Coordinates of C-alpha atoms in Angstrom, one line a residue:
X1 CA 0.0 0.0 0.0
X2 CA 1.1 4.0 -0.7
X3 CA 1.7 5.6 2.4
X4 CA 1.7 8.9 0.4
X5 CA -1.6 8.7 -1.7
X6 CA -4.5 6.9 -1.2
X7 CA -5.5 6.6 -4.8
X8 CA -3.2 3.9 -5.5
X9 CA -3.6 0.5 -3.2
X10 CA -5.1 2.2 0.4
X11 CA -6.8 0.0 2.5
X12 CA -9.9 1.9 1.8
X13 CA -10.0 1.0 -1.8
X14 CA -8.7 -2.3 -1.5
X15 CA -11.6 -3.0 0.5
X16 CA -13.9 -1.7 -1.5
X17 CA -12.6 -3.8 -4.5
X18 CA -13.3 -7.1 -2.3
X19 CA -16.8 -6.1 -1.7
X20 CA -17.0 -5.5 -5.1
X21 CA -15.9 -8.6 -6.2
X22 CA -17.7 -10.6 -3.7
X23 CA -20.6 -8.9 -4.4
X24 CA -19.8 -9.9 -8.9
X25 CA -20.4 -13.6 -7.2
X26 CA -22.9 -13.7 -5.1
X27 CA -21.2 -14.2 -2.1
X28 CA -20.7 -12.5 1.4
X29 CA -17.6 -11.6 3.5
X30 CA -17.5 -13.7 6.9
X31 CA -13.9 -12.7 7.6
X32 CA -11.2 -10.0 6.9
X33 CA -7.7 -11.3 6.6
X34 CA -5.6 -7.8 7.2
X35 CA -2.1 -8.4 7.0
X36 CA -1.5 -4.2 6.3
X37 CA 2.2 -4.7 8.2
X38 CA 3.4 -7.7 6.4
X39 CA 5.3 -7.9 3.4
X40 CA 4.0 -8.8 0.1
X41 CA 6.7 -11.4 -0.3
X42 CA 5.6 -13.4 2.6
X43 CA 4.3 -16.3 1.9
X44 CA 0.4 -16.4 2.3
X45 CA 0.3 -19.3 4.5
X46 CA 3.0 -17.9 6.8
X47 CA 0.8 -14.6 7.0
X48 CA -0.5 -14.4 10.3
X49 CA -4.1 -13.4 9.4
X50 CA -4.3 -14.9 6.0
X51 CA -2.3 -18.1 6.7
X52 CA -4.2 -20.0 9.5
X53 CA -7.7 -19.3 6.6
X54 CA -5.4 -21.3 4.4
X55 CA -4.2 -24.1 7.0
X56 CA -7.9 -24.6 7.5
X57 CA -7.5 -24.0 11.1
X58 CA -9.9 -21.1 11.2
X59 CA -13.0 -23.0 10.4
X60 CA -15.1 -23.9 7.3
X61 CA -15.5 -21.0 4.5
X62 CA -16.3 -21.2 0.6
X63 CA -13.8 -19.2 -1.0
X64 CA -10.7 -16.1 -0.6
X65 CA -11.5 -12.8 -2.5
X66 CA -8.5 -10.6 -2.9
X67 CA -8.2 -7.1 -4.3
X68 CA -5.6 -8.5 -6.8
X69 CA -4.0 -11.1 -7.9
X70 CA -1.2 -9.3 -6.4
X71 CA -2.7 -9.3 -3.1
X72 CA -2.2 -12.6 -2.6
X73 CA 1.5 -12.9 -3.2
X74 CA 4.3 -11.3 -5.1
X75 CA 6.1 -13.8 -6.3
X76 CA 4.9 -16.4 -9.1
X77 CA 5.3 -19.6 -7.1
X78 CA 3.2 -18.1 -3.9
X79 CA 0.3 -16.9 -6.4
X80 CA 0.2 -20.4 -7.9
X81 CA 0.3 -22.4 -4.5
X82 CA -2.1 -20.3 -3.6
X83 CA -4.6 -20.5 -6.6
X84 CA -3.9 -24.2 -7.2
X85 CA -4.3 -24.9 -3.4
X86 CA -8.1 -23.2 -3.7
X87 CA -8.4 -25.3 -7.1
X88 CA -8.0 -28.7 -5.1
X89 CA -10.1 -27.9 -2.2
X90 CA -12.9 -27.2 -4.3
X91 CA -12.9 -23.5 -3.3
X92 CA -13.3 -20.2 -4.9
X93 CA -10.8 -17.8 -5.5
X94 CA -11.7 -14.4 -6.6
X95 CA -10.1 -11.1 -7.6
X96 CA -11.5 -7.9 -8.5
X97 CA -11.3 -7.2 -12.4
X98 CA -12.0 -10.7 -12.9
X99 CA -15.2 -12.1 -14.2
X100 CA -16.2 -14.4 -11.9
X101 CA -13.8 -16.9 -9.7
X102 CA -10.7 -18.0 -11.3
X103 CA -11.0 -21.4 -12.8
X104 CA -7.5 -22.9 -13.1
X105 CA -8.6 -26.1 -14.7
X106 CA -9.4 -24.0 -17.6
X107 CA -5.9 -23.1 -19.9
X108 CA -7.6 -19.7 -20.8
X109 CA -7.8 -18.7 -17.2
X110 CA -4.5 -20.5 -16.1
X111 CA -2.1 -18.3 -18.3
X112 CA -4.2 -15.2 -17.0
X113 CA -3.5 -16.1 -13.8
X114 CA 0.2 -16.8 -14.4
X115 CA 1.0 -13.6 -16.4
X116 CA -0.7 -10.9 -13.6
X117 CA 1.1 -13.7 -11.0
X118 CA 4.3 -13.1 -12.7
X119 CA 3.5 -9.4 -12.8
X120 CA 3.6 -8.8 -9.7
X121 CA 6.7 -10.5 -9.2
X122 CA 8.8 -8.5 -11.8
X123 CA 7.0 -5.3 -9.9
X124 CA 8.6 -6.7 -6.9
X125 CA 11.5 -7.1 -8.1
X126 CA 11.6 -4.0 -9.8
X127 CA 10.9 -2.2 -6.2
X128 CA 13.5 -4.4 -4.4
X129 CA 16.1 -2.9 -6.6
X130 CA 14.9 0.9 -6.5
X131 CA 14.9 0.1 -2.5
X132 CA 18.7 -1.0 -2.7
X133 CA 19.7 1.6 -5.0
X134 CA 17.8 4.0 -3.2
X135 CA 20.0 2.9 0.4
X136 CA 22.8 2.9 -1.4
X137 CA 22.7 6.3 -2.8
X138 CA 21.2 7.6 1.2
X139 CA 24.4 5.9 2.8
X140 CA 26.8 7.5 0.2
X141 CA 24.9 11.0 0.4
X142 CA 24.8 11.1 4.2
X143 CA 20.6 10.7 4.3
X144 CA 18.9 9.0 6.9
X145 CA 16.5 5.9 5.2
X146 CA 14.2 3.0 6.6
X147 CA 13.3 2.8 10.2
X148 CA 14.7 5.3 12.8
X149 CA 15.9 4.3 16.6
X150 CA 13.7 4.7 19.0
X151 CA 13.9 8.4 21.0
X152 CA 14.8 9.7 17.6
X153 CA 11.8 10.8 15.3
X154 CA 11.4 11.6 11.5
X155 CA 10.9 15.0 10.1
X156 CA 9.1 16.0 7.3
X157 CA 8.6 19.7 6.1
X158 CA 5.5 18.3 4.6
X159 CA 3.2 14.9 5.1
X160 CA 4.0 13.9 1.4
X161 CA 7.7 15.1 1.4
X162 CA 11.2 13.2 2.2
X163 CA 12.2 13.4 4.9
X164 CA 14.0 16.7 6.0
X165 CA 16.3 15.7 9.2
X166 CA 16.2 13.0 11.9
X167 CA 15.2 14.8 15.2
X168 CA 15.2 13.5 19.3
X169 CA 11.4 12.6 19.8
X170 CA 10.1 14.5 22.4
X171 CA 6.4 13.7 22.0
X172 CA 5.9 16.4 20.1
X173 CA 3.9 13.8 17.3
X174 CA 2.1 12.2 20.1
X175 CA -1.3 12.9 21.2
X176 CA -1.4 15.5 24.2
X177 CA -2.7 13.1 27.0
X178 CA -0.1 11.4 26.5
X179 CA 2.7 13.9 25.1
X180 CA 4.5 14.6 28.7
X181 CA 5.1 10.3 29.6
X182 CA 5.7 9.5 25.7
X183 CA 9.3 11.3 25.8
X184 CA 11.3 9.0 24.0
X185 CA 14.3 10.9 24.6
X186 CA 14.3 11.3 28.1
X187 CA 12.4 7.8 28.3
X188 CA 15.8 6.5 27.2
X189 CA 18.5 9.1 29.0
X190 CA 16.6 8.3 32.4
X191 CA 17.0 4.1 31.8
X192 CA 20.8 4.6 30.8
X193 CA 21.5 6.8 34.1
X194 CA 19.6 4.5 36.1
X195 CA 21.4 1.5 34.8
X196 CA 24.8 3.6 35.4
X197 CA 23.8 5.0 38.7
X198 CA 23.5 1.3 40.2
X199 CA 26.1 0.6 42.3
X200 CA 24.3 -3.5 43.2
X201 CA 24.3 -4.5 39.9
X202 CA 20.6 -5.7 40.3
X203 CA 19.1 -3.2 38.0
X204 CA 19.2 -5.0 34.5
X205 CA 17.4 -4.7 31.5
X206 CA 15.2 -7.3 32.4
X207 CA 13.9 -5.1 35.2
X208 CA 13.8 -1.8 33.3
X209 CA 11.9 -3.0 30.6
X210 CA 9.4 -4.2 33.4
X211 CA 9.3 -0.8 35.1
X212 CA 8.0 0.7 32.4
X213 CA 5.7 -1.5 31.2
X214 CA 4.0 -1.3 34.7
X215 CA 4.6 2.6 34.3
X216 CA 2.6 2.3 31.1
X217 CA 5.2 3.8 28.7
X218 CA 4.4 2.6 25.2
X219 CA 6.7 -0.2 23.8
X220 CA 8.8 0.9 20.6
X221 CA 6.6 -0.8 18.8
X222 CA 3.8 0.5 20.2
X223 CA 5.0 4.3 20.0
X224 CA 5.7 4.1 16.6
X225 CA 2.1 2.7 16.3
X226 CA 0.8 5.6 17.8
X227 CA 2.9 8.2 15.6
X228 CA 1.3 6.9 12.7
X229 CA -1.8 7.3 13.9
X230 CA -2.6 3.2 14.8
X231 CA -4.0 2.2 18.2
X232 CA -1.4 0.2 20.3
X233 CA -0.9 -2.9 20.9
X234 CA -0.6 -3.1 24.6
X235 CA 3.1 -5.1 23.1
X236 CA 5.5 -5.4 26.5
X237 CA 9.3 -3.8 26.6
X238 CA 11.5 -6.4 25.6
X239 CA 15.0 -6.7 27.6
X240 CA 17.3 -7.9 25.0
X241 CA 15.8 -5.3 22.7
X242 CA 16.3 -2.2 25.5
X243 CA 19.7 -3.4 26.3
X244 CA 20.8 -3.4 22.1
X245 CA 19.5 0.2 21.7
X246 CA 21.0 1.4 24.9
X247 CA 24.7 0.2 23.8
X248 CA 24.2 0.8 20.1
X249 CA 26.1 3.5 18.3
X250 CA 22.8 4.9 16.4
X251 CA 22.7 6.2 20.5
X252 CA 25.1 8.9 19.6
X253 CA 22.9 10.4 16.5
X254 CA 25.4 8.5 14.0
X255 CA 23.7 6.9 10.4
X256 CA 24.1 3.4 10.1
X257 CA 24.3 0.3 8.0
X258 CA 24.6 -3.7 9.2
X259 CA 25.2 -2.3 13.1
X260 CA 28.1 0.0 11.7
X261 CA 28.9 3.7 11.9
X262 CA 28.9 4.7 8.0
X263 CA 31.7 6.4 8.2
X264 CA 33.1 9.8 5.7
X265 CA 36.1 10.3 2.8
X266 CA 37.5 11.3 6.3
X267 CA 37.0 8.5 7.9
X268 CA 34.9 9.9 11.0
X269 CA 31.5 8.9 11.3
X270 CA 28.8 10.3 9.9
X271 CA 26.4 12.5 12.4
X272 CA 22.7 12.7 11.2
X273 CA 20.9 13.8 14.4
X274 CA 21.6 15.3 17.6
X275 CA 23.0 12.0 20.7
X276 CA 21.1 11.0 23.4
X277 CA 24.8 10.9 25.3
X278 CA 28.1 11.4 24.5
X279 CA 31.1 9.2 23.6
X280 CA 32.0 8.5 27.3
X281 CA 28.2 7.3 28.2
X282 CA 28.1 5.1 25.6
X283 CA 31.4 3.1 26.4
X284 CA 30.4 3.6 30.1
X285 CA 27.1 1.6 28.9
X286 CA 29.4 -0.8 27.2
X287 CA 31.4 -1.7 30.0
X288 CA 28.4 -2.3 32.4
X289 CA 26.8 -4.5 29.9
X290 CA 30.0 -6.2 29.2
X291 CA 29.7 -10.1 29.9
X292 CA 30.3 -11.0 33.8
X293 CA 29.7 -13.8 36.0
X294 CA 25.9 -14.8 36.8
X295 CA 24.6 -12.7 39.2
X296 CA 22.5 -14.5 42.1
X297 CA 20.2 -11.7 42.9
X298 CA 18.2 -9.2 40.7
X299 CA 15.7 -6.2 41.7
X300 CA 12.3 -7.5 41.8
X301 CA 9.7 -6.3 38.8
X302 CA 6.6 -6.4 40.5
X303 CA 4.8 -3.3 42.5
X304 CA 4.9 -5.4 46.1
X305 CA 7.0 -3.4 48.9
X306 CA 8.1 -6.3 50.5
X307 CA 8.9 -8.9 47.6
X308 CA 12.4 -10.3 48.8
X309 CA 12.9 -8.3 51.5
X310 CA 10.8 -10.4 54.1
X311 CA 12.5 -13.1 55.7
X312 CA 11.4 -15.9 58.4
X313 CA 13.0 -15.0 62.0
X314 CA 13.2 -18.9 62.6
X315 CA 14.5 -20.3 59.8
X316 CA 16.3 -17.5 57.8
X317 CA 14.2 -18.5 54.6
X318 CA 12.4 -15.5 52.6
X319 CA 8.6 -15.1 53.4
X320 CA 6.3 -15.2 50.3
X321 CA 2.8 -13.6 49.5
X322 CA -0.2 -16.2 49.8
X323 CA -3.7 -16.7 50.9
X324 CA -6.8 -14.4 50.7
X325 CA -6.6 -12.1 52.6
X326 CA -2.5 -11.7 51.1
X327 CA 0.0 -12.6 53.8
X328 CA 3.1 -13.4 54.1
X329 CA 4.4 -16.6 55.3
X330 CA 7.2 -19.0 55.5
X331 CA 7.2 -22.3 53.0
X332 CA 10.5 -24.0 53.7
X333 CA 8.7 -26.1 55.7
X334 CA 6.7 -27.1 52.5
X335 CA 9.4 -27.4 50.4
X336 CA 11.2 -30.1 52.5
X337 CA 13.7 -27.3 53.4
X338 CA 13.6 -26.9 57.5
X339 CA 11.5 -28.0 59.5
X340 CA 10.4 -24.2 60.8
X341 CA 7.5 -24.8 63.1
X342 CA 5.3 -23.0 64.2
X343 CA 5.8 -21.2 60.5
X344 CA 5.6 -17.1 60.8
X345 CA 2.5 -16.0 59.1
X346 CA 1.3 -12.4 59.1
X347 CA -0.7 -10.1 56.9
X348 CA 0.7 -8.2 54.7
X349 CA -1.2 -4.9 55.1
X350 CA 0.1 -5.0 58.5
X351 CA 3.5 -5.6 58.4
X352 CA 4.0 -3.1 55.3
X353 CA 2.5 -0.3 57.3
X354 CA 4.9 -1.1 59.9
X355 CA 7.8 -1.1 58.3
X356 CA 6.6 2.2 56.2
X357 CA 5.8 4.1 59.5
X358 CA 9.2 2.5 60.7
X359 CA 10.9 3.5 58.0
X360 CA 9.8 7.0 57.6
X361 CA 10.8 8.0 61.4
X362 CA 14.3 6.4 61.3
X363 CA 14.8 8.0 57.7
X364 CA 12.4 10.3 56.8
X365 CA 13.9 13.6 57.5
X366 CA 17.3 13.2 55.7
X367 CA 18.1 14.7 52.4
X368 CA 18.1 12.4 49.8
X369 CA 21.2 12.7 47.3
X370 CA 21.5 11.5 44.5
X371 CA 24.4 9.8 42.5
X372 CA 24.3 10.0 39.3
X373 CA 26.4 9.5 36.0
X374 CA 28.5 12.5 34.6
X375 CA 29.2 12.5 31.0
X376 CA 31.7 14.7 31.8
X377 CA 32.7 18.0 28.8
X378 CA 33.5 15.4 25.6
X379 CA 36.8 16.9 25.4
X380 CA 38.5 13.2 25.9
X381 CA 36.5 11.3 23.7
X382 CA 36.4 14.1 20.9
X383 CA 40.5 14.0 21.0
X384 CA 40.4 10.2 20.9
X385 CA 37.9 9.8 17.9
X386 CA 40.3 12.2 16.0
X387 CA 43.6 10.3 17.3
X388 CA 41.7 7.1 16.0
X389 CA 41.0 8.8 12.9
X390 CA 44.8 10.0 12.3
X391 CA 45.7 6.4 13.5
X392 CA 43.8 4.7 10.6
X393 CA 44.8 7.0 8.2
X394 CA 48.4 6.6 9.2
X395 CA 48.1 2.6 9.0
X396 CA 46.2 3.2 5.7
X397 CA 49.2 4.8 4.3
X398 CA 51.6 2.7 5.5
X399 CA 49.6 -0.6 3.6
X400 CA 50.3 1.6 0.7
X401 CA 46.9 3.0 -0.2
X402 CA 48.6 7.1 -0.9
X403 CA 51.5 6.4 -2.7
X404 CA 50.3 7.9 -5.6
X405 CA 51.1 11.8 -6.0
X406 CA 47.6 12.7 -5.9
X407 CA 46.6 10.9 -3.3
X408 CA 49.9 11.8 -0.9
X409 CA 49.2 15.5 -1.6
X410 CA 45.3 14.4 0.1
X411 CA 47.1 12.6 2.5
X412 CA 49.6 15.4 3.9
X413 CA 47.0 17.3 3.7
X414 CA 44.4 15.6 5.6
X415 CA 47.0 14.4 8.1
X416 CA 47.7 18.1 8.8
X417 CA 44.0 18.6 9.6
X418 CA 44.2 16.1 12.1
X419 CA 47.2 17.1 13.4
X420 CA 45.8 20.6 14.2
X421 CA 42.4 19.5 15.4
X422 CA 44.2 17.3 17.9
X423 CA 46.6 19.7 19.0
X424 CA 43.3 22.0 19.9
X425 CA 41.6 19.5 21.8
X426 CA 44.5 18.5 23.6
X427 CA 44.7 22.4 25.2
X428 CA 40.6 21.9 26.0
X429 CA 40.5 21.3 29.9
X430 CA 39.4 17.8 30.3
X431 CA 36.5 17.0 32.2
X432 CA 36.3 13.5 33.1
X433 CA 33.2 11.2 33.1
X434 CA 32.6 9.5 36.5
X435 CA 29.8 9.1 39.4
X436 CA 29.0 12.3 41.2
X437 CA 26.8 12.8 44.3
X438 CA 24.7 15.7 45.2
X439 CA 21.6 16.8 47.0
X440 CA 18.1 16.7 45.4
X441 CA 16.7 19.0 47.6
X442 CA 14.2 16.7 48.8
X443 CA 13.5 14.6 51.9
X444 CA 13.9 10.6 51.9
X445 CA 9.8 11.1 53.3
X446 CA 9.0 13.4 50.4
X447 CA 10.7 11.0 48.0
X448 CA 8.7 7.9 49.2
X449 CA 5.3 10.5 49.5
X450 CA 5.8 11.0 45.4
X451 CA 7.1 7.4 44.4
X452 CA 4.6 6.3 41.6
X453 CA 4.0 2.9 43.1
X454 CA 5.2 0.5 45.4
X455 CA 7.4 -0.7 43.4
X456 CA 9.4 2.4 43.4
X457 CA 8.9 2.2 47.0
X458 CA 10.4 -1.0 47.5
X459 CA 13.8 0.6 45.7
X460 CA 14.3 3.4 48.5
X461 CA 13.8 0.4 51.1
X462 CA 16.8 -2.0 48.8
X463 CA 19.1 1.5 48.9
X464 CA 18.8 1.8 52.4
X465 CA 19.7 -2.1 53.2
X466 CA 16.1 -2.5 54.6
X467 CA 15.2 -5.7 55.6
X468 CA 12.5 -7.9 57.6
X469 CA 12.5 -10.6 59.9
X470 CA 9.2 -11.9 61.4
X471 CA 8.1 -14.4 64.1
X472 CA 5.4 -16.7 64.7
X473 CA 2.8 -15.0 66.5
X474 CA 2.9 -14.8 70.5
X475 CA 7.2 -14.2 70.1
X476 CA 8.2 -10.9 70.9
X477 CA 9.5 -9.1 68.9
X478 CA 6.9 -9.9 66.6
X479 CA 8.9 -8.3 63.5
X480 CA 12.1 -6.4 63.3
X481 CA 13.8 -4.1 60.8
X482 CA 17.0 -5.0 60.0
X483 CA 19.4 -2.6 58.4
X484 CA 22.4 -3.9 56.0
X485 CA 21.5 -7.4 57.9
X486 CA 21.9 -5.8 61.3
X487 CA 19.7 -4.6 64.4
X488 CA 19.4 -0.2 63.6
X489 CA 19.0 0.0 67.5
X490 CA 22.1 -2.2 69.2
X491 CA 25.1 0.3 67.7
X492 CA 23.5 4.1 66.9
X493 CA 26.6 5.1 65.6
X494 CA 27.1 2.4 63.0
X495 CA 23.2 3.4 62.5
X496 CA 23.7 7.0 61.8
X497 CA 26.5 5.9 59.6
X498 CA 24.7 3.7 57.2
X499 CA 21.9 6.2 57.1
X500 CA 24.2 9.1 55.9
X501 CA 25.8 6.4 53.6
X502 CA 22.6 5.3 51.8
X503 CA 21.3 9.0 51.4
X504 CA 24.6 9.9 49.8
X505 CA 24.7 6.7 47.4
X506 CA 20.9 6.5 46.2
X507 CA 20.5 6.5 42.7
X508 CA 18.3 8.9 41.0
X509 CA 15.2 8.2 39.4
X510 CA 14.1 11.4 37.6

């Protein structure tokens, strides 16, 4: 379909034609099989509409009416499985601009069928090759072409034109209820300080891509839906997927091809929009997602406070939700584990406003810093990209690509530049990129006040080392708070200390 014209194969008309042709017949429409997002080469019986029609999983029906022959597939050997699979089963197949269904028993009909089958497959083919040469000529020219990271946006100076320049996506295309959450930008700069903030390593991308799914921030998929005017999906943030565009270089505005920086005659890569972060963000990303040894322990996903942190006072084992009314209780008993008896049981309204109103008196009224990720001024990076720049050109002369005169009078030349540009940078005061701490001006109560959910919640209580053990009922203490593993009341100074240390080392969440 033309997404720039309707008066060439819009939905609107291609459904129209169907009725039309249905209508030729004598027939009526049961179903719709609307594969608008899938491409024409697909197989039809891969198709996830049309396909399970054609497995005959979908139920009995007389016949498929298409639009085209074209509509059914693009290349010659789909159209004819297709038609010669309806020809077997007894059932009709019918396009419009035919007169009546297609009878491939008949030779007349068969070579009709054939030629607008292999029609469409030279059109294919045709378009395949304006695509490549259309990429090619994009890459060589600098021009941004196919589908654009996500926090980045296209802009056009008109609905029908090219597009203009590649821009970071604010929400400005978004519809206004929505405009202020859908910042895909700052959607993507807050997950990659979060990431780099944590200190425990139990923030991963598994867990991000959770947290905003329960926040209700569209997938990529879903806000790129919603751009183009489609209703979403409801489709979940995927990990694997957050974690590729967080350490991929399209990150730092640059045009790519096959995962690559396209790079200039220069050999530096080639900018087409604005960074989410700078050089030194990007290799800090990098490094933390760098391969390591399994890690035991991860932050929880859910929206419970106390999911992990409740542990039985008997038996050391962690307490889980269960029952209606929810409690929490102790199961190693069940599991063959201890044998913890009595078993702590206790609901869980109550013991979460415990530890909240516990919580907020032992930690409520400090100021809550932050520590957070500095990108530092770009000076390093900028001098390294140009000393690896000089570096390659210097190896590329010395394999011998300049020895012509021509191309060692580029060559002195363009070594010059480098020289120069480096010798600029290297007088720029360098700013490295590190963790920094500072205040947020707000309370450790204030922050747990405005925390979206109890999930959130639950962080501030994991950065403060909270903890909580709990006894069958009738032992006194009936619960305790632990802080770091130990009793906050036996040793006030270590107390005092751990609470400044937490409020200088939680990680912001803006």
């Amino acid at each position: 379909m033309s997404r720039k014209s309707d008066a060439t194969w819009s939905p609107e008309r291609q459904r129209d034609n169907v009725l039309a042709a249905v209508a030729n017949v004598g027939g009526h429409v049961i179903a719709w099989a609307d594969d608008w997002e899938v491409s024409g080469a697909t197989d039809p019986v891969s198709r996830p509409q049309l396909g399970p029609w054609l497995r005959n999983e979908r139920g009995p029906y007389d016949g498929v009416a298409g639009a085209a022959v074209d509509r059914l597939g693009r290349s010659l050997v789909d159209c004819l499985n297709t038609g010669y699979r309806m020809r077997d089963e007894g059932k009709l197949l019918v396009t419009y601009g035919h007169d009546g269904p297609w009878d491939l028993s008949d030779p007349v009909d068969e070579n009709r069928f054939t030629m607008e089958a292999w029609g469409a497959q030279m059109e294919l083919r045709a378009t395949q090759g304006r695509n490549r040469d259309e990429t090619v000529k994009a890459r060589d020219q600098g021009r941004k072409r196919g589908k654009h990271a996500y926090g980045y946006r296209y802009v056009r100076l008109h609905p029908k034109a090219n597009i203009d320049h590649v821009a970071l996506d604010r929400g400005e295309e978004m519809p206004p209820e929505i405009r202020e959450r859908e910042n895909a930008t700052e959607v993507m700069r807050n997950v990659a300080q979060r990431i780099l903030a944590d200190e425990t390593d139990e923030l991963t991308e598994y867990t991000e891509a959770a947290r905003l799914t329960r926040a209700g921030i569209l997938s990529p998929a879903d806000h790129e839906r919603v751009m183009s005017g489609k209703p979403a999906r409801g489709t979940p943030w995927d990990g694997a997927a957050l974690r590729k565009m967080l350490v991929s270089e399209a990150a730092l505005g640059y045009l790519m091809h096959k995962g690559r920086p396209v790079v200039d005659d220069k050999g530096m890569p080639v900018r087409v929009a604005p960074p989410l972060w700078n050089l030194a963000t990007h290799e800090a990303l990098k490094r933390k997602f760098a391969p390591k040894k399994p890690h035991q322990k991860r932050a929880q996903s859910g929206t419970h406070l106390l999911s992990g942190s409740a542990e039985c006072g008997v038996c050391g084992y962690r307490l889980y939700r269960t029952g209606d009314p929810v409690a929490m209780t102790c199961k190693s008993r069940w599991k063959g584990l201890t044998d913890c008896q009595p078993s702590p049981t206790i609901h869980v309204s109550i013991l979460e406003e415990h530890v909240t109103n516990w919580f907020l008196e032992s930690f409520g009224d400090h100021m809550f810093m932050e520590t957070v990720y500095d990108p530092g001024n770009g000076a390093e990076e900028a001098l390294n990209e140009v000393l690896t720049a000089r570096t390659r050109l210097r190896d590329d002369r010395a394999a011998g690509l300049y020895d012509d005169e021509d191309d060692a009078e580029w060559y002195r030349e363009r070594y010059s530049e480098l020289s120069a540009e480096i010798k600029r940078l290297r007088a720029v005061p360098i700013r490295p990129a590190g963790m920094i701490t500072r205040p947020t001006g707000e309370t450790v109560e204030s922050k747990w006040r405005s925390a979206a959910d109890d999930g959130e919640r639950r962080e501030l209580l994991h950065q403060f080392g909270v903890t909580v053990k709990v006894w069958p009922e009738g032992h006194t203490p009936r619960w305790q708070p632990l802080v770091n593993g130990a009793d906050p009341d036996e040793d006030a100074a270590q107390s005092l200390q751990i609470i400044r240390q937490r409020s200088a080392h939680a990680p912001v969440s803006r």
